[in-house]
Short mmCIF file of C-alpha atoms and ligand atoms in Angstrom, two decimals:
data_model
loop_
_atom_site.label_atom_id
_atom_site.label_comp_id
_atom_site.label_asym_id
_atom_site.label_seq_id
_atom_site.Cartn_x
_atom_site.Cartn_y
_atom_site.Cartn_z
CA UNK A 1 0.00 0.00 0.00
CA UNK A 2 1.56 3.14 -0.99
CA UNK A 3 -0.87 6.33 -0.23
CA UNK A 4 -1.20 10.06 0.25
CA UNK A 5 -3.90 11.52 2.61
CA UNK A 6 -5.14 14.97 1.67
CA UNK A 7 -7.10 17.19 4.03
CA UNK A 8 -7.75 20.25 5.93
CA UNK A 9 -6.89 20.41 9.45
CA UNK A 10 -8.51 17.82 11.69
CA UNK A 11 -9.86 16.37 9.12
CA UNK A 12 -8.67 12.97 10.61
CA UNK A 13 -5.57 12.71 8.66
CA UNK A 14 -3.06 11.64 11.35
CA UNK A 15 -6.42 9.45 12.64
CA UNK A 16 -6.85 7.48 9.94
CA UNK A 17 -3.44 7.02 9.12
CA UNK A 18 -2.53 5.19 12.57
CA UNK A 19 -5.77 2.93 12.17
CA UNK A 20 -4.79 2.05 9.07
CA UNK A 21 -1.14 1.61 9.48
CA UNK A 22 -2.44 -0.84 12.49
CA UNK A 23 -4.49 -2.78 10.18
CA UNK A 24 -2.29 -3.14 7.35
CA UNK A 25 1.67 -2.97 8.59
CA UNK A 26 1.65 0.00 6.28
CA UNK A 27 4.11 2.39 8.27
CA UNK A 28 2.53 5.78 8.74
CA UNK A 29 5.04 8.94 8.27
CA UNK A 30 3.48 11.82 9.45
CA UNK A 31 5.62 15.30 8.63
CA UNK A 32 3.73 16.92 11.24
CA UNK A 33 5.09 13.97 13.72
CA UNK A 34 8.49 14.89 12.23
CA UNK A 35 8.08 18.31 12.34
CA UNK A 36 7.34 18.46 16.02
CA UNK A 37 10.15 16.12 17.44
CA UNK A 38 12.54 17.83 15.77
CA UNK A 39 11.14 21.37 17.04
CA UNK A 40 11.25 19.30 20.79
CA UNK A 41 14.70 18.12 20.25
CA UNK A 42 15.59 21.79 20.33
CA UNK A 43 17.92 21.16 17.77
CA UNK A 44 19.73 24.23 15.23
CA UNK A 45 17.03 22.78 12.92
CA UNK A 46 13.94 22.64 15.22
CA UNK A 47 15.29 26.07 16.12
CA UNK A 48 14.64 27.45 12.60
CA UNK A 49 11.45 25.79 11.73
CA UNK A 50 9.43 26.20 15.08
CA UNK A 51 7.90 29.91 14.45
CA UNK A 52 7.04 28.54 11.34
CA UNK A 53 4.94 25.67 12.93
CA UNK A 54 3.43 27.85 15.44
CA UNK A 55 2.05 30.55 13.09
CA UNK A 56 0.50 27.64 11.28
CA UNK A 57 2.65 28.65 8.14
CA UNK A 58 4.11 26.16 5.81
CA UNK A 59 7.75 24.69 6.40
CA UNK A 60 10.02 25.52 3.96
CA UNK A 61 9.91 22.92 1.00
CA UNK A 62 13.65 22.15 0.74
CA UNK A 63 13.65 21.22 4.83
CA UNK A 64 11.01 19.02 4.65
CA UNK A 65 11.59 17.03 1.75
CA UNK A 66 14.62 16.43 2.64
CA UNK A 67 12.88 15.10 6.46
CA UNK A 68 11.08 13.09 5.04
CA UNK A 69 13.05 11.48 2.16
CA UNK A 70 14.79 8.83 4.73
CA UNK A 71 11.35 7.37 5.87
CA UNK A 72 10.24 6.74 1.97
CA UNK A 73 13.63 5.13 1.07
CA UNK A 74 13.17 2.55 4.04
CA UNK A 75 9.76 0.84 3.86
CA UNK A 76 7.89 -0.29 1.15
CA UNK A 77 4.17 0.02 2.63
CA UNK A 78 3.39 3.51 3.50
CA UNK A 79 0.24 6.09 3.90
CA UNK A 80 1.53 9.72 3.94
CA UNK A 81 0.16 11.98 6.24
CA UNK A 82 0.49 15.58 5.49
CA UNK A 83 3.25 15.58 2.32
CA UNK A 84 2.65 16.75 -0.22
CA UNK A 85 1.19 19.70 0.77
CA UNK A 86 1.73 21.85 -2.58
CA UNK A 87 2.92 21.33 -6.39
CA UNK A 88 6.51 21.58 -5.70
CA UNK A 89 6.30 18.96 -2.79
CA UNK A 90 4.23 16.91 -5.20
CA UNK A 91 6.71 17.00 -7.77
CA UNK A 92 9.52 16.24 -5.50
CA UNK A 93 7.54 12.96 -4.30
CA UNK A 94 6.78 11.76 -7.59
CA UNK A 95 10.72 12.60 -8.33
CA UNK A 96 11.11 10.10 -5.19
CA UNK A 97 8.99 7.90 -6.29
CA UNK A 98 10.96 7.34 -9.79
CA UNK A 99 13.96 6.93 -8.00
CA UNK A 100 13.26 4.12 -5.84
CA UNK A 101 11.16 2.35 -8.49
CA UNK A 102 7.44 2.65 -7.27
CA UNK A 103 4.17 4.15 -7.44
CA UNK A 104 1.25 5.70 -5.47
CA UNK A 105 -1.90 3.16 -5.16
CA UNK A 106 -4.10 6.37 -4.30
CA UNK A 107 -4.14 9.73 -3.12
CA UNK A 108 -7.38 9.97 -0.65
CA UNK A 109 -8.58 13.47 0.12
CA UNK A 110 -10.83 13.55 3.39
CA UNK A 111 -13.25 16.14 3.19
CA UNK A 112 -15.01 18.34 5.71
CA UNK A 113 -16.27 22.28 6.26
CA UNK A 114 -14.00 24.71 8.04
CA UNK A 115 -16.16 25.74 11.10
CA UNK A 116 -16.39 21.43 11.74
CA UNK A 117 -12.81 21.15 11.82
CA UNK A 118 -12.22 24.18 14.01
CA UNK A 119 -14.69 22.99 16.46
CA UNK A 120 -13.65 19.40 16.52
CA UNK A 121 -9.56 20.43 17.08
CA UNK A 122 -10.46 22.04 20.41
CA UNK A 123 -11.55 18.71 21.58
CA UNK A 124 -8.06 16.94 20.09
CA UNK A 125 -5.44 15.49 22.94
CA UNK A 126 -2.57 13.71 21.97
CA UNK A 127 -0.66 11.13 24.13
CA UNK A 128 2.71 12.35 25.04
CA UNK A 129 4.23 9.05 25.98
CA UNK A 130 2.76 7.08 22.67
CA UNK A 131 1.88 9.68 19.99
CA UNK A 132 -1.67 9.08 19.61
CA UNK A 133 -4.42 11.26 18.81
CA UNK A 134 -7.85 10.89 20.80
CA UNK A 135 -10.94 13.24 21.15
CA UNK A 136 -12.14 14.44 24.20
CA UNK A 137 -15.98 13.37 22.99
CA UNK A 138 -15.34 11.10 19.74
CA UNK A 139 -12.70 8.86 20.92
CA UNK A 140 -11.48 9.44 24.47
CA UNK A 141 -8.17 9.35 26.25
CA UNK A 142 -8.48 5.87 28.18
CA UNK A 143 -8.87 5.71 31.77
CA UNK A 144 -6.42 3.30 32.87
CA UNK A 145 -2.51 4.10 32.37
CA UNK A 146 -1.67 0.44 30.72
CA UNK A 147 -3.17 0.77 28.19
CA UNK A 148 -1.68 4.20 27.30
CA UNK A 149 0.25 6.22 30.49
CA UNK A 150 -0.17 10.12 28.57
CA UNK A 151 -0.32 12.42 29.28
CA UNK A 152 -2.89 13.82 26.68
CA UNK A 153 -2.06 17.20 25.80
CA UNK A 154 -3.13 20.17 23.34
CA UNK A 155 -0.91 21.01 20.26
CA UNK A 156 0.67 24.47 20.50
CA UNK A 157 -0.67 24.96 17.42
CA UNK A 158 -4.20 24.52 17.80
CA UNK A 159 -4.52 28.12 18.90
CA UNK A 160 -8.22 29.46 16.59
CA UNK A 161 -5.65 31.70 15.31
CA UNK A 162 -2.97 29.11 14.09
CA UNK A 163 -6.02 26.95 12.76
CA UNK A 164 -7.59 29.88 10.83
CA UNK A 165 -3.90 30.27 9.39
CA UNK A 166 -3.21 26.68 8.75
CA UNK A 167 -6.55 26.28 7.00
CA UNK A 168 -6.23 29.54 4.85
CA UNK A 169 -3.20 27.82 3.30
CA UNK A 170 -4.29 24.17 2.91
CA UNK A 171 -7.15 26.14 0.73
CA UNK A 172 -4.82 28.23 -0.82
CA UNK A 173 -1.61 25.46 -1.44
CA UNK A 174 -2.91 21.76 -0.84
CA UNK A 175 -6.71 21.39 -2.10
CA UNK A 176 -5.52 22.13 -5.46
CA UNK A 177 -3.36 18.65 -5.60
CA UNK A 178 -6.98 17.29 -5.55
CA UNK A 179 -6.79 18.09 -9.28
CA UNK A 180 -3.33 17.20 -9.69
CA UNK A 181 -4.47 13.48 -8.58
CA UNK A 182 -7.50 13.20 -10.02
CA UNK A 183 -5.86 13.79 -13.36
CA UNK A 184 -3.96 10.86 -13.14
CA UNK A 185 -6.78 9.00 -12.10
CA UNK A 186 -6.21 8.51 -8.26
CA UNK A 187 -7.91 10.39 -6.41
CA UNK A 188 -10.02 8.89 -3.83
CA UNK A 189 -12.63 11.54 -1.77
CA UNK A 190 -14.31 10.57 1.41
CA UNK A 191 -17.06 12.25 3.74
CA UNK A 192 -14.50 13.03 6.64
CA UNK A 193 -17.83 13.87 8.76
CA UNK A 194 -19.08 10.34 9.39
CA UNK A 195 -17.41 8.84 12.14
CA UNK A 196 -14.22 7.36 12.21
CA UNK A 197 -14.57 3.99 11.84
CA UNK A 198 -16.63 4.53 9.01
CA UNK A 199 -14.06 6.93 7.20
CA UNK A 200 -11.37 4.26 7.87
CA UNK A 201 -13.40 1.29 5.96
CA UNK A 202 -14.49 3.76 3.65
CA UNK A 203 -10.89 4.68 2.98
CA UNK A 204 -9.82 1.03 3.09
CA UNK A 205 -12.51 0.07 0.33
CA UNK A 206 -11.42 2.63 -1.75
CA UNK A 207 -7.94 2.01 -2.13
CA UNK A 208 -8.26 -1.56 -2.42
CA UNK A 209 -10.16 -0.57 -5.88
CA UNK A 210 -7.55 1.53 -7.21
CA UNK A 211 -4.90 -0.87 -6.07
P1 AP5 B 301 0.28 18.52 10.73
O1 AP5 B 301 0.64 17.86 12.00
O2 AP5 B 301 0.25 17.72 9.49
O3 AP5 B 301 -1.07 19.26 10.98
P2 AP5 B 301 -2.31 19.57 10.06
O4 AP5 B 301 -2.18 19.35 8.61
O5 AP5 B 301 -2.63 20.95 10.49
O6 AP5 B 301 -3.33 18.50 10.39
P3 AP5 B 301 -3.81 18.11 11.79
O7 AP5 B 301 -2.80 17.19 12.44
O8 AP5 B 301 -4.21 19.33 12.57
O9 AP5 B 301 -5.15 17.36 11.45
P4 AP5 B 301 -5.46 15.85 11.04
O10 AP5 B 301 -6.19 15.88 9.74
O11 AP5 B 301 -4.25 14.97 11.12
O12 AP5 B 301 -6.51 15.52 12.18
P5 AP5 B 301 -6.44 14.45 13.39
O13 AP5 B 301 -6.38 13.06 12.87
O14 AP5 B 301 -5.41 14.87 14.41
O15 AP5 B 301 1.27 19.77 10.45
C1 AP5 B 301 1.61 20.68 11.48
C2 AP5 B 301 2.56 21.74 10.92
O16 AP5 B 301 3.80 21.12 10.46
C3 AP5 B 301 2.07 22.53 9.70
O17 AP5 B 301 1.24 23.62 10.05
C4 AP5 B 301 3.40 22.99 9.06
O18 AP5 B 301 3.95 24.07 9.76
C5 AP5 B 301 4.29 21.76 9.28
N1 AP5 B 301 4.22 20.82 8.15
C6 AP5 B 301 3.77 19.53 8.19
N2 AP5 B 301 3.85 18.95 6.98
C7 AP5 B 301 4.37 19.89 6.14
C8 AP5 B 301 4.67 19.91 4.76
N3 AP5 B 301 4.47 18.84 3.98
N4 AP5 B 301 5.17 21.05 4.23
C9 AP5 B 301 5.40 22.14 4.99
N5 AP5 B 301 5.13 22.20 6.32
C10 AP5 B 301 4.62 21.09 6.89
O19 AP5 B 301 -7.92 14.66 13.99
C11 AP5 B 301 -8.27 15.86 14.62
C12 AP5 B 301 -9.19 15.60 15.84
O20 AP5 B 301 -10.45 15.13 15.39
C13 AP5 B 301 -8.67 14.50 16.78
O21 AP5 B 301 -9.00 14.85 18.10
C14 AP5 B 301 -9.43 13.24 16.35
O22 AP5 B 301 -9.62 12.33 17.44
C15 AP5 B 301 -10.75 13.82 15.89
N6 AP5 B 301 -11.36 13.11 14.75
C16 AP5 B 301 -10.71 12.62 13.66
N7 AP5 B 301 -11.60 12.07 12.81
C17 AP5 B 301 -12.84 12.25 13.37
C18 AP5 B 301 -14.17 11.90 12.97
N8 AP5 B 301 -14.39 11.28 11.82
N9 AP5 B 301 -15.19 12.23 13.80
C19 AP5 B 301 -14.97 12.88 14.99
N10 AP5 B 301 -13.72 13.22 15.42
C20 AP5 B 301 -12.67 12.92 14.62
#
């Protein structure tokens, strides 16, 4: 399975990409994920790319292809969650893509309206010790610390004003790869409003039909 998830801001992107990843072996890569340990690491790098993460502006093209070129090289099974986000990234992957010999199964765009999204990211907490994303009311933090010890905390840059920001320029830079997929004859959309077991089979279907 070799994938691309499209979609505005808690549109379930990072979500769906863990259940499927679960279900399939598929290894998820998430640039966000990437993004944020390397802004935690406090390193020279996470230095220079954390105002851009907080404002809810795009990281620089050249510094995140290059993240995220190591993770495609090593597996063979993989959904990506948030890359491409524009033309040039798009380019760059399919540049990848050539060079190692493969191609993308689908590119799935998960599709909801703004003022959902916005309300639905105040209620996101993700686990600090494992990296998962639950919902306060959808899909809750569990109770007992075996399973999953936390604890479940807000991004930084869930802030209305970051979102508003970050959702400008998905609008703006990412929706239109919907027509640079659909071209090729790849594009998958699903109703990102149902709940999230249903958008996961729904996805799942999907891509086994383009695959
Ligand atoms: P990134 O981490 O990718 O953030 P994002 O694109 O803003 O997307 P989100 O993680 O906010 O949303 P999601 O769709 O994954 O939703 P989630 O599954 O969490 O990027 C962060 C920053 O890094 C960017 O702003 C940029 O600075 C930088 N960056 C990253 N990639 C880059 C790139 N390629 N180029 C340049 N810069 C880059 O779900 C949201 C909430 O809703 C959760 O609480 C979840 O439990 C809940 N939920 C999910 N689905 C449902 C459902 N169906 N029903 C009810 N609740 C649901």
């Amino acid at each position: 399975m070799r994938i691309v998830l499209l979609g505005p801001q808690g549109a379930g992107k990072g979500t769906q990409a863990q259940r499927i990843s679960e279900k399939s072996g598929a290894r998820h890569i998430s640039t966000g994920d990437l993004v944020r340990a390397e802004i935690k690491s406090d390193s020279e790098l996470g230095r220079q790319i954390k105002d851009y993460n907080d404002r809810g502006e795009l990281v620089p093209d050249e510094i995140i292809i290059e993240m995220m070129r190591p993770y495609l090289d090593d597996a063979d099974s993989w959904i990506l969650d948030g890359f491409p986000r524009n033309e040039s990234q798009a380019e760059a992957l399919d540049e990848m893509l050539e060079e190692i010999d493969a191609e993308l199964d689908a590119a799935v765009a998960l599709e909801a309206p703004d003022e959902a999204l916005i309300q639905r990211l105040s209620g996101r907490r993700t686990s600090e010790a494992t990296g998962r994303i639950y919902h306060l009311e959808h899909d809750p933090p569990p109770e007992s610390g075996e399973e999953d010890p936390g604890p479940f905390v807000q991004r930084k840059d869930d802030t209305e004003e970051a979102l508003r920001r970050r959702l400008e320029v998905y609008h703006e830079h990412t929706e239109p790869l919907k027509h640079y997929y659909a071209d090729r004859g790849i594009l998958v959309t699903v109703d990102a409003t149902q709940n999230i077991p249903e958008v996961t089979e729904e996805i799942l279907d999907a891509v086994e039909e383009k695959a």
